[in-house]
Amino acid sequence: MRNRFDRQLSVLNREMIEMGALCEDIFSKVLIALNERNKEVYEEIVSLGSEIDRKERSIETLCLKLLLQQQPVARDLRQISAALKMITDMERIGDQVEDIAEIIPFIDERSDSVNTILNKMAQASITMVKESIDAFVAQDIDLAKKVLSDDDTVDECFDEMKLALVTELREDREDGESFIDLIMIAKYFERIGDHATNIAEWVIFSVTGVHKEEDL
């Protein structure tokens, strides 16, 4: 019985890794769309978003079977419950990348300062996503904690973006709609960073049995 349960846990781990890879892939596509003004890549992003949704449902079904059909011990129970939480955040990352892709065709050329901040924010966000998933795979608490601290970088970039756009809006009041689109993209990147933070917190919980909220 335990051997069968361990095999199912291995399947769960593999499915989680595959879903994480899909999140990294869809994020890479939106960076191409953002930097190369590539509108065609949107269809690829939508397709990847659908794959992420399917993977979430598949993992959720597997987790529920493990909980209902087996009697997981404490460590196993933490792993399964953390996986259920993490797939929700990964699915939302996919959704928000799709939201970014929908806006990209409507934004005009950006100034160098805005472009620099946006790219810095995007790179920081995708690094957080990658490292949170790597932390799960390796059960690496130190890497998960790094993700938590890196969220400050994304938040700082968002504040910089707001200031930069306010400055430019004062100089060009006729392009307000484009500025709104840019702040929306920056906000989505900030939310993606928050979801990566959530994943990292659940990684820590799966290993230690302690969630950040319990330390408050």
JSON list of C-alpha atoms in Angstrom, two decimals:
[
{"chain": "A", "resi": 1, "resn": "MET", "atom": "CA", "xyz": [0.00, 0.00, 0.00]},
{"chain": "A", "resi": 2, "resn": "ARG", "atom": "CA", "xyz": [2.76, 2.44, 0.96]},
{"chain": "A", "resi": 3, "resn": "ASN", "atom": "CA", "xyz": [4.68, 1.65, -2.23]},
{"chain": "A", "resi": 4, "resn": "ARG", "atom": "CA", "xyz": [1.62, 2.49, -4.32]},
{"chain": "A", "resi": 5, "resn": "PHE", "atom": "CA", "xyz": [1.15, 5.71, -2.37]},
{"chain": "A", "resi": 6, "resn": "ASP", "atom": "CA", "xyz": [4.80, 6.67, -2.91]},
{"chain": "A", "resi": 7, "resn": "ARG", "atom": "CA", "xyz": [4.40, 6.09, -6.65]},
{"chain": "A", "resi": 8, "resn": "GLN", "atom": "CA", "xyz": [1.37, 8.37, -6.68]},
{"chain": "A", "resi": 9, "resn": "LEU", "atom": "CA", "xyz": [3.31, 11.02, -4.78]},
{"chain": "A", "resi": 10, "resn": "SER", "atom": "CA", "xyz": [6.01, 10.75, -7.43]},
{"chain": "A", "resi": 11, "resn": "VAL", "atom": "CA", "xyz": [3.38, 11.30, -10.10]},
{"chain": "A", "resi": 12, "resn": "LEU", "atom": "CA", "xyz": [2.14, 14.35, -8.18]},
{"chain": "A", "resi": 13, "resn": "ASN", "atom": "CA", "xyz": [5.66, 15.75, -8.01]},
{"chain": "A", "resi": 14, "resn": "ARG", "atom": "CA", "xyz": [6.14, 15.21, -11.74]},
{"chain": "A", "resi": 15, "resn": "GLU", "atom": "CA", "xyz": [2.81, 16.86, -12.55]},
{"chain": "A", "resi": 16, "resn": "MET", "atom": "CA", "xyz": [3.72, 19.86, -10.39]},
{"chain": "A", "resi": 17, "resn": "ILE", "atom": "CA", "xyz": [7.05, 20.20, -12.18]},
{"chain": "A", "resi": 18, "resn": "GLU", "atom": "CA", "xyz": [5.29, 20.07, -15.55]},
{"chain": "A", "resi": 19, "resn": "MET", "atom": "CA", "xyz": [2.80, 22.75, -14.49]},
{"chain": "A", "resi": 20, "resn": "GLY", "atom": "CA", "xyz": [5.66, 24.91, -13.26]},
{"chain": "A", "resi": 21, "resn": "ALA", "atom": "CA", "xyz": [7.42, 24.50, -16.60]},
{"chain": "A", "resi": 22, "resn": "LEU", "atom": "CA", "xyz": [4.24, 25.64, -18.38]},
{"chain": "A", "resi": 23, "resn": "CYS", "atom": "CA", "xyz": [4.17, 28.77, -16.18]},
{"chain": "A", "resi": 24, "resn": "GLU", "atom": "CA", "xyz": [7.79, 29.53, -17.08]},
{"chain": "A", "resi": 25, "resn": "ASP", "atom": "CA", "xyz": [7.05, 28.94, -20.76]},
{"chain": "A", "resi": 26, "resn": "ILE", "atom": "CA", "xyz": [4.01, 31.21, -20.89]},
{"chain": "A", "resi": 27, "resn": "PHE", "atom": "CA", "xyz": [5.95, 33.92, -19.06]},
{"chain": "A", "resi": 28, "resn": "SER", "atom": "CA", "xyz": [8.81, 33.67, -21.58]},
{"chain": "A", "resi": 29, "resn": "LYS", "atom": "CA", "xyz": [6.29, 34.09, -24.41]},
{"chain": "A", "resi": 30, "resn": "VAL", "atom": "CA", "xyz": [4.82, 37.27, -22.94]},
{"chain": "A", "resi": 31, "resn": "LEU", "atom": "CA", "xyz": [8.31, 38.75, -22.59]},
{"chain": "A", "resi": 32, "resn": "ILE", "atom": "CA", "xyz": [8.81, 38.16, -26.32]},
{"chain": "A", "resi": 33, "resn": "ALA", "atom": "CA", "xyz": [5.48, 39.83, -27.03]},
{"chain": "A", "resi": 34, "resn": "LEU", "atom": "CA", "xyz": [6.38, 42.75, -24.78]},
{"chain": "A", "resi": 35, "resn": "ASN", "atom": "CA", "xyz": [9.87, 43.41, -26.12]},
{"chain": "A", "resi": 36, "resn": "GLU", "atom": "CA", "xyz": [9.41, 42.53, -29.78]},
{"chain": "A", "resi": 37, "resn": "ARG", "atom": "CA", "xyz": [5.85, 43.84, -30.20]},
{"chain": "A", "resi": 38, "resn": "ASN", "atom": "CA", "xyz": [4.99, 40.35, -31.42]},
{"chain": "A", "resi": 39, "resn": "LYS", "atom": "CA", "xyz": [1.22, 40.05, -31.66]},
{"chain": "A", "resi": 40, "resn": "GLU", "atom": "CA", "xyz": [1.28, 36.56, -33.22]},
{"chain": "A", "resi": 41, "resn": "VAL", "atom": "CA", "xyz": [2.68, 35.03, -30.04]},
{"chain": "A", "resi": 42, "resn": "TYR", "atom": "CA", "xyz": [-0.66, 35.77, -28.31]},
{"chain": "A", "resi": 43, "resn": "GLU", "atom": "CA", "xyz": [-2.21, 32.59, -29.75]},
{"chain": "A", "resi": 44, "resn": "GLU", "atom": "CA", "xyz": [0.63, 30.57, -28.25]},
{"chain": "A", "resi": 45, "resn": "ILE", "atom": "CA", "xyz": [0.03, 32.25, -24.89]},
{"chain": "A", "resi": 46, "resn": "VAL", "atom": "CA", "xyz": [-3.68, 31.40, -24.99]},
{"chain": "A", "resi": 47, "resn": "SER", "atom": "CA", "xyz": [-2.86, 27.78, -25.85]},
{"chain": "A", "resi": 48, "resn": "LEU", "atom": "CA", "xyz": [-0.39, 27.53, -22.95]},
{"chain": "A", "resi": 49, "resn": "GLY", "atom": "CA", "xyz": [-2.98, 29.11, -20.65]},
{"chain": "A", "resi": 50, "resn": "SER", "atom": "CA", "xyz": [-5.42, 26.35, -21.57]},
{"chain": "A", "resi": 51, "resn": "GLU", "atom": "CA", "xyz": [-2.76, 23.72, -20.86]},
{"chain": "A", "resi": 52, "resn": "ILE", "atom": "CA", "xyz": [-2.15, 25.25, -17.44]},
{"chain": "A", "resi": 53, "resn": "ASP", "atom": "CA", "xyz": [-5.88, 25.12, -16.69]},
{"chain": "A", "resi": 54, "resn": "ARG", "atom": "CA", "xyz": [-6.04, 21.44, -17.67]},
{"chain": "A", "resi": 55, "resn": "LYS", "atom": "CA", "xyz": [-2.98, 20.64, -15.61]},
{"chain": "A", "resi": 56, "resn": "GLU", "atom": "CA", "xyz": [-4.52, 22.34, -12.58]},
{"chain": "A", "resi": 57, "resn": "ARG", "atom": "CA", "xyz": [-7.65, 20.17, -12.86]},
{"chain": "A", "resi": 58, "resn": "SER", "atom": "CA", "xyz": [-5.56, 17.02, -13.30]},
{"chain": "A", "resi": 59, "resn": "ILE", "atom": "CA", "xyz": [-3.42, 17.74, -10.23]},
{"chain": "A", "resi": 60, "resn": "GLU", "atom": "CA", "xyz": [-6.44, 18.68, -8.16]},
{"chain": "A", "resi": 61, "resn": "THR", "atom": "CA", "xyz": [-8.09, 15.34, -9.02]},
{"chain": "A", "resi": 62, "resn": "LEU", "atom": "CA", "xyz": [-4.92, 13.44, -8.12]},
{"chain": "A", "resi": 63, "resn": "CYS", "atom": "CA", "xyz": [-4.59, 15.25, -4.78]},
{"chain": "A", "resi": 64, "resn": "LEU", "atom": "CA", "xyz": [-8.18, 14.50, -3.84]},
{"chain": "A", "resi": 65, "resn": "LYS", "atom": "CA", "xyz": [-7.71, 10.82, -4.71]},
{"chain": "A", "resi": 66, "resn": "LEU", "atom": "CA", "xyz": [-4.61, 10.69, -2.51]},
{"chain": "A", "resi": 67, "resn": "LEU", "atom": "CA", "xyz": [-6.50, 12.26, 0.38]},
{"chain": "A", "resi": 68, "resn": "LEU", "atom": "CA", "xyz": [-9.60, 10.08, 0.02]},
{"chain": "A", "resi": 69, "resn": "GLN", "atom": "CA", "xyz": [-8.08, 6.74, -0.91]},
{"chain": "A", "resi": 70, "resn": "GLN", "atom": "CA", "xyz": [-4.95, 6.79, 1.23]},
{"chain": "A", "resi": 71, "resn": "GLN", "atom": "CA", "xyz": [-4.07, 7.70, 4.81]},
{"chain": "A", "resi": 72, "resn": "PRO", "atom": "CA", "xyz": [-1.21, 10.15, 4.41]},
{"chain": "A", "resi": 73, "resn": "VAL", "atom": "CA", "xyz": [1.09, 10.80, 7.36]},
{"chain": "A", "resi": 74, "resn": "ALA", "atom": "CA", "xyz": [1.85, 14.38, 8.44]},
{"chain": "A", "resi": 75, "resn": "ARG", "atom": "CA", "xyz": [4.65, 15.10, 5.92]},
{"chain": "A", "resi": 76, "resn": "ASP", "atom": "CA", "xyz": [2.66, 13.59, 3.06]},
{"chain": "A", "resi": 77, "resn": "LEU", "atom": "CA", "xyz": [-0.45, 15.51, 4.07]},
{"chain": "A", "resi": 78, "resn": "ARG", "atom": "CA", "xyz": [1.52, 18.76, 4.06]},
{"chain": "A", "resi": 79, "resn": "GLN", "atom": "CA", "xyz": [2.87, 18.01, 0.59]},
{"chain": "A", "resi": 80, "resn": "ILE", "atom": "CA", "xyz": [-0.59, 17.29, -0.81]},
{"chain": "A", "resi": 81, "resn": "SER", "atom": "CA", "xyz": [-2.29, 20.28, 0.82]},
{"chain": "A", "resi": 82, "resn": "ALA", "atom": "CA", "xyz": [0.58, 22.57, -0.25]},
{"chain": "A", "resi": 83, "resn": "ALA", "atom": "CA", "xyz": [0.26, 21.28, -3.82]},
{"chain": "A", "resi": 84, "resn": "LEU", "atom": "CA", "xyz": [-3.45, 22.15, -3.85]},
{"chain": "A", "resi": 85, "resn": "LYS", "atom": "CA", "xyz": [-2.63, 25.70, -2.77]},
{"chain": "A", "resi": 86, "resn": "MET", "atom": "CA", "xyz": [0.28, 26.09, -5.16]},
{"chain": "A", "resi": 87, "resn": "ILE", "atom": "CA", "xyz": [-1.60, 25.04, -8.30]},
{"chain": "A", "resi": 88, "resn": "THR", "atom": "CA", "xyz": [-4.12, 27.79, -7.62]},
{"chain": "A", "resi": 89, "resn": "ASP", "atom": "CA", "xyz": [-1.32, 30.36, -7.65]},
{"chain": "A", "resi": 90, "resn": "MET", "atom": "CA", "xyz": [0.26, 28.84, -10.76]},
{"chain": "A", "resi": 91, "resn": "GLU", "atom": "CA", "xyz": [-3.08, 28.92, -12.57]},
{"chain": "A", "resi": 92, "resn": "ARG", "atom": "CA", "xyz": [-3.51, 32.58, -11.66]},
{"chain": "A", "resi": 93, "resn": "ILE", "atom": "CA", "xyz": [-0.01, 33.33, -12.95]},
{"chain": "A", "resi": 94, "resn": "GLY", "atom": "CA", "xyz": [-1.13, 31.89, -16.29]},
{"chain": "A", "resi": 95, "resn": "ASP", "atom": "CA", "xyz": [-4.30, 34.00, -16.24]},
{"chain": "A", "resi": 96, "resn": "GLN", "atom": "CA", "xyz": [-2.41, 37.20, -15.50]},
{"chain": "A", "resi": 97, "resn": "VAL", "atom": "CA", "xyz": [0.14, 36.54, -18.24]},
{"chain": "A", "resi": 98, "resn": "GLU", "atom": "CA", "xyz": [-2.81, 36.19, -20.63]},
{"chain": "A", "resi": 99, "resn": "ASP", "atom": "CA", "xyz": [-4.16, 39.51, -19.33]},
{"chain": "A", "resi": 100, "resn": "ILE", "atom": "CA", "xyz": [-0.81, 41.17, -20.05]},
{"chain": "A", "resi": 101, "resn": "ALA", "atom": "CA", "xyz": [-0.77, 39.69, -23.57]},
{"chain": "A", "resi": 102, "resn": "GLU", "atom": "CA", "xyz": [-4.23, 41.13, -24.27]},
{"chain": "A", "resi": 103, "resn": "ILE", "atom": "CA", "xyz": [-3.04, 44.65, -23.42]},
{"chain": "A", "resi": 104, "resn": "ILE", "atom": "CA", "xyz": [0.27, 44.60, -25.30]},
{"chain": "A", "resi": 105, "resn": "PRO", "atom": "CA", "xyz": [-1.16, 45.28, -28.81]},
{"chain": "A", "resi": 106, "resn": "PHE", "atom": "CA", "xyz": [-2.74, 48.50, -27.56]},
{"chain": "A", "resi": 107, "resn": "ILE", "atom": "CA", "xyz": [0.26, 50.17, -25.94]},
{"chain": "A", "resi": 108, "resn": "ASP", "atom": "CA", "xyz": [2.34, 52.69, -27.84]},
{"chain": "A", "resi": 109, "resn": "GLU", "atom": "CA", "xyz": [6.09, 52.97, -27.89]},
{"chain": "A", "resi": 110, "resn": "ARG", "atom": "CA", "xyz": [7.49, 53.47, -24.39]},
{"chain": "A", "resi": 111, "resn": "SER", "atom": "CA", "xyz": [10.16, 55.89, -23.25]},
{"chain": "A", "resi": 112, "resn": "ASP", "atom": "CA", "xyz": [13.56, 54.43, -22.39]},
{"chain": "A", "resi": 113, "resn": "SER", "atom": "CA", "xyz": [13.02, 55.01, -18.66]},
{"chain": "A", "resi": 114, "resn": "VAL", "atom": "CA", "xyz": [9.62, 53.28, -18.62]},
{"chain": "A", "resi": 115, "resn": "ASN", "atom": "CA", "xyz": [10.94, 50.46, -20.81]},
{"chain": "A", "resi": 116, "resn": "THR", "atom": "CA", "xyz": [13.88, 49.90, -18.45]},
{"chain": "A", "resi": 117, "resn": "ILE", "atom": "CA", "xyz": [11.65, 49.72, -15.37]},
{"chain": "A", "resi": 118, "resn": "LEU", "atom": "CA", "xyz": [9.13, 47.44, -17.08]},
{"chain": "A", "resi": 119, "resn": "ASN", "atom": "CA", "xyz": [11.81, 45.01, -18.22]},
{"chain": "A", "resi": 120, "resn": "LYS", "atom": "CA", "xyz": [13.44, 45.02, -14.80]},
{"chain": "A", "resi": 121, "resn": "MET", "atom": "CA", "xyz": [10.08, 44.26, -13.21]},
{"chain": "A", "resi": 122, "resn": "ALA", "atom": "CA", "xyz": [9.32, 41.49, -15.71]},
{"chain": "A", "resi": 123, "resn": "GLN", "atom": "CA", "xyz": [12.70, 39.84, -15.19]},
{"chain": "A", "resi": 124, "resn": "ALA", "atom": "CA", "xyz": [12.38, 40.04, -11.41]},
{"chain": "A", "resi": 125, "resn": "SER", "atom": "CA", "xyz": [8.90, 38.49, -11.58]},
{"chain": "A", "resi": 126, "resn": "ILE", "atom": "CA", "xyz": [9.88, 35.61, -13.84]},
{"chain": "A", "resi": 127, "resn": "THR", "atom": "CA", "xyz": [12.93, 34.92, -11.67]},
{"chain": "A", "resi": 128, "resn": "MET", "atom": "CA", "xyz": [10.65, 34.67, -8.64]},
{"chain": "A", "resi": 129, "resn": "VAL", "atom": "CA", "xyz": [8.36, 32.25, -10.47]},
{"chain": "A", "resi": 130, "resn": "LYS", "atom": "CA", "xyz": [11.27, 30.06, -11.61]},
{"chain": "A", "resi": 131, "resn": "GLU", "atom": "CA", "xyz": [12.92, 30.03, -8.20]},
{"chain": "A", "resi": 132, "resn": "SER", "atom": "CA", "xyz": [9.70, 29.28, -6.33]},
{"chain": "A", "resi": 133, "resn": "ILE", "atom": "CA", "xyz": [9.17, 26.25, -8.57]},
{"chain": "A", "resi": 134, "resn": "ASP", "atom": "CA", "xyz": [12.83, 25.21, -8.24]},
{"chain": "A", "resi": 135, "resn": "ALA", "atom": "CA", "xyz": [12.44, 25.49, -4.45]},
{"chain": "A", "resi": 136, "resn": "PHE", "atom": "CA", "xyz": [9.48, 23.13, -4.59]},
{"chain": "A", "resi": 137, "resn": "VAL", "atom": "CA", "xyz": [11.34, 20.59, -6.73]},
{"chain": "A", "resi": 138, "resn": "ALA", "atom": "CA", "xyz": [14.42, 20.64, -4.48]},
{"chain": "A", "resi": 139, "resn": "GLN", "atom": "CA", "xyz": [12.46, 21.23, -1.25]},
{"chain": "A", "resi": 140, "resn": "ASP", "atom": "CA", "xyz": [14.94, 24.08, -0.75]},
{"chain": "A", "resi": 141, "resn": "ILE", "atom": "CA", "xyz": [13.88, 26.33, 2.11]},
{"chain": "A", "resi": 142, "resn": "ASP", "atom": "CA", "xyz": [16.72, 28.80, 1.57]},
{"chain": "A", "resi": 143, "resn": "LEU", "atom": "CA", "xyz": [15.73, 29.34, -2.06]},
{"chain": "A", "resi": 144, "resn": "ALA", "atom": "CA", "xyz": [12.09, 29.74, -1.02]},
{"chain": "A", "resi": 145, "resn": "LYS", "atom": "CA", "xyz": [13.14, 32.41, 1.48]},
{"chain": "A", "resi": 146, "resn": "LYS", "atom": "CA", "xyz": [15.09, 34.19, -1.25]},
{"chain": "A", "resi": 147, "resn": "VAL", "atom": "CA", "xyz": [11.88, 34.38, -3.28]},
{"chain": "A", "resi": 148, "resn": "LEU", "atom": "CA", "xyz": [10.15, 36.03, -0.32]},
{"chain": "A", "resi": 149, "resn": "SER", "atom": "CA", "xyz": [12.86, 38.70, -0.08]},
{"chain": "A", "resi": 150, "resn": "ASP", "atom": "CA", "xyz": [12.92, 39.24, -3.87]},
{"chain": "A", "resi": 151, "resn": "ASP", "atom": "CA", "xyz": [9.30, 40.38, -3.75]},
{"chain": "A", "resi": 152, "resn": "ASP", "atom": "CA", "xyz": [10.60, 43.70, -2.41]},
{"chain": "A", "resi": 153, "resn": "THR", "atom": "CA", "xyz": [12.37, 44.27, -5.74]},
{"chain": "A", "resi": 154, "resn": "VAL", "atom": "CA", "xyz": [9.14, 43.82, -7.69]},
{"chain": "A", "resi": 155, "resn": "ASP", "atom": "CA", "xyz": [7.27, 46.15, -5.32]},
{"chain": "A", "resi": 156, "resn": "GLU", "atom": "CA", "xyz": [10.01, 48.80, -5.67]},
{"chain": "A", "resi": 157, "resn": "CYS", "atom": "CA", "xyz": [9.81, 48.52, -9.46]},
{"chain": "A", "resi": 158, "resn": "PHE", "atom": "CA", "xyz": [6.06, 49.05, -9.32]},
{"chain": "A", "resi": 159, "resn": "ASP", "atom": "CA", "xyz": [6.54, 52.22, -7.27]},
{"chain": "A", "resi": 160, "resn": "GLU", "atom": "CA", "xyz": [9.18, 53.41, -9.76]},
{"chain": "A", "resi": 161, "resn": "MET", "atom": "CA", "xyz": [6.80, 52.73, -12.64]},
{"chain": "A", "resi": 162, "resn": "LYS", "atom": "CA", "xyz": [4.03, 54.79, -11.05]},
{"chain": "A", "resi": 163, "resn": "LEU", "atom": "CA", "xyz": [6.36, 57.74, -10.52]},
{"chain": "A", "resi": 164, "resn": "ALA", "atom": "CA", "xyz": [7.76, 57.51, -14.06]},
{"chain": "A", "resi": 165, "resn": "LEU", "atom": "CA", "xyz": [4.30, 57.40, -15.62]},
{"chain": "A", "resi": 166, "resn": "VAL", "atom": "CA", "xyz": [3.03, 60.30, -13.52]},
{"chain": "A", "resi": 167, "resn": "THR", "atom": "CA", "xyz": [6.01, 62.36, -14.70]},
{"chain": "A", "resi": 168, "resn": "GLU", "atom": "CA", "xyz": [5.39, 61.49, -18.34]},
{"chain": "A", "resi": 169, "resn": "LEU", "atom": "CA", "xyz": [1.66, 62.10, -18.04]},
{"chain": "A", "resi": 170, "resn": "ARG", "atom": "CA", "xyz": [2.39, 65.65, -16.94]},
{"chain": "A", "resi": 171, "resn": "GLU", "atom": "CA", "xyz": [4.36, 66.14, -20.14]},
{"chain": "A", "resi": 172, "resn": "ASP", "atom": "CA", "xyz": [1.91, 64.38, -22.46]},
{"chain": "A", "resi": 173, "resn": "ARG", "atom": "CA", "xyz": [-1.66, 64.53, -21.24]},
{"chain": "A", "resi": 174, "resn": "GLU", "atom": "CA", "xyz": [-3.03, 63.27, -24.58]},
{"chain": "A", "resi": 175, "resn": "ASP", "atom": "CA", "xyz": [-1.56, 59.79, -24.14]},
{"chain": "A", "resi": 176, "resn": "GLY", "atom": "CA", "xyz": [-3.28, 58.96, -20.86]},
{"chain": "A", "resi": 177, "resn": "GLU", "atom": "CA", "xyz": [-4.89, 55.76, -22.14]},
{"chain": "A", "resi": 178, "resn": "SER", "atom": "CA", "xyz": [-1.51, 54.24, -23.01]},
{"chain": "A", "resi": 179, "resn": "PHE", "atom": "CA", "xyz": [-0.22, 55.12, -19.54]},
{"chain": "A", "resi": 180, "resn": "ILE", "atom": "CA", "xyz": [-3.18, 53.30, -17.98]},
{"chain": "A", "resi": 181, "resn": "ASP", "atom": "CA", "xyz": [-2.36, 50.21, -20.05]},
{"chain": "A", "resi": 182, "resn": "LEU", "atom": "CA", "xyz": [1.26, 50.33, -18.87]},
{"chain": "A", "resi": 183, "resn": "ILE", "atom": "CA", "xyz": [0.33, 50.65, -15.21]},
{"chain": "A", "resi": 184, "resn": "MET", "atom": "CA", "xyz": [-2.05, 47.70, -15.63]},
{"chain": "A", "resi": 185, "resn": "ILE", "atom": "CA", "xyz": [0.79, 45.58, -17.06]},
{"chain": "A", "resi": 186, "resn": "ALA", "atom": "CA", "xyz": [3.03, 46.60, -14.16]},
{"chain": "A", "resi": 187, "resn": "LYS", "atom": "CA", "xyz": [0.25, 45.71, -11.71]},
{"chain": "A", "resi": 188, "resn": "TYR", "atom": "CA", "xyz": [-0.07, 42.25, -13.25]},
{"chain": "A", "resi": 189, "resn": "PHE", "atom": "CA", "xyz": [3.67, 41.72, -12.87]},
{"chain": "A", "resi": 190, "resn": "GLU", "atom": "CA", "xyz": [3.37, 42.74, -9.24]},
{"chain": "A", "resi": 191, "resn": "ARG", "atom": "CA", "xyz": [0.55, 40.23, -8.71]},
{"chain": "A", "resi": 192, "resn": "ILE", "atom": "CA", "xyz": [2.60, 37.50, -10.38]},
{"chain": "A", "resi": 193, "resn": "GLY", "atom": "CA", "xyz": [5.35, 38.25, -7.88]},
{"chain": "A", "resi": 194, "resn": "ASP", "atom": "CA", "xyz": [2.78, 37.89, -5.09]},
{"chain": "A", "resi": 195, "resn": "HIS", "atom": "CA", "xyz": [1.72, 34.48, -6.43]},
{"chain": "A", "resi": 196, "resn": "ALA", "atom": "CA", "xyz": [5.36, 33.36, -6.59]},
{"chain": "A", "resi": 197, "resn": "THR", "atom": "CA", "xyz": [5.67, 34.47, -2.96]},
{"chain": "A", "resi": 198, "resn": "ASN", "atom": "CA", "xyz": [2.64, 32.37, -2.06]},
{"chain": "A", "resi": 199, "resn": "ILE", "atom": "CA", "xyz": [4.18, 29.34, -3.75]},
{"chain": "A", "resi": 200, "resn": "ALA", "atom": "CA", "xyz": [7.43, 29.84, -1.83]},
{"chain": "A", "resi": 201, "resn": "GLU", "atom": "CA", "xyz": [5.52, 30.10, 1.46]},
{"chain": "A", "resi": 202, "resn": "TRP", "atom": "CA", "xyz": [3.76, 26.79, 0.74]},
{"chain": "A", "resi": 203, "resn": "VAL", "atom": "CA", "xyz": [7.11, 25.19, -0.10]},
{"chain": "A", "resi": 204, "resn": "ILE", "atom": "CA", "xyz": [8.35, 26.20, 3.34]},
{"chain": "A", "resi": 205, "resn": "PHE", "atom": "CA", "xyz": [5.16, 24.82, 4.89]},
{"chain": "A", "resi": 206, "resn": "SER", "atom": "CA", "xyz": [5.48, 21.49, 3.06]},
{"chain": "A", "resi": 207, "resn": "VAL", "atom": "CA", "xyz": [8.96, 21.03, 4.53]},
{"chain": "A", "resi": 208, "resn": "THR", "atom": "CA", "xyz": [8.63, 22.55, 8.02]},
{"chain": "A", "resi": 209, "resn": "GLY", "atom": "CA", "xyz": [4.92, 22.32, 8.76]},
{"chain": "A", "resi": 210, "resn": "VAL", "atom": "CA", "xyz": [4.87, 26.06, 9.56]},
{"chain": "A", "resi": 211, "resn": "HIS", "atom": "CA", "xyz": [3.18, 28.64, 7.35]},
{"chain": "A", "resi": 212, "resn": "LYS", "atom": "CA", "xyz": [4.09, 32.30, 7.44]},
{"chain": "A", "resi": 213, "resn": "GLU", "atom": "CA", "xyz": [0.64, 33.31, 8.68]},
{"chain": "A", "resi": 214, "resn": "GLU", "atom": "CA", "xyz": [1.12, 31.10, 11.72]},
{"chain": "A", "resi": 215, "resn": "ASP", "atom": "CA", "xyz": [4.20, 33.13, 12.70]},
{"chain": "A", "resi": 216, "resn": "LEU", "atom": "CA", "xyz": [2.27, 36.37, 13.00]}
]
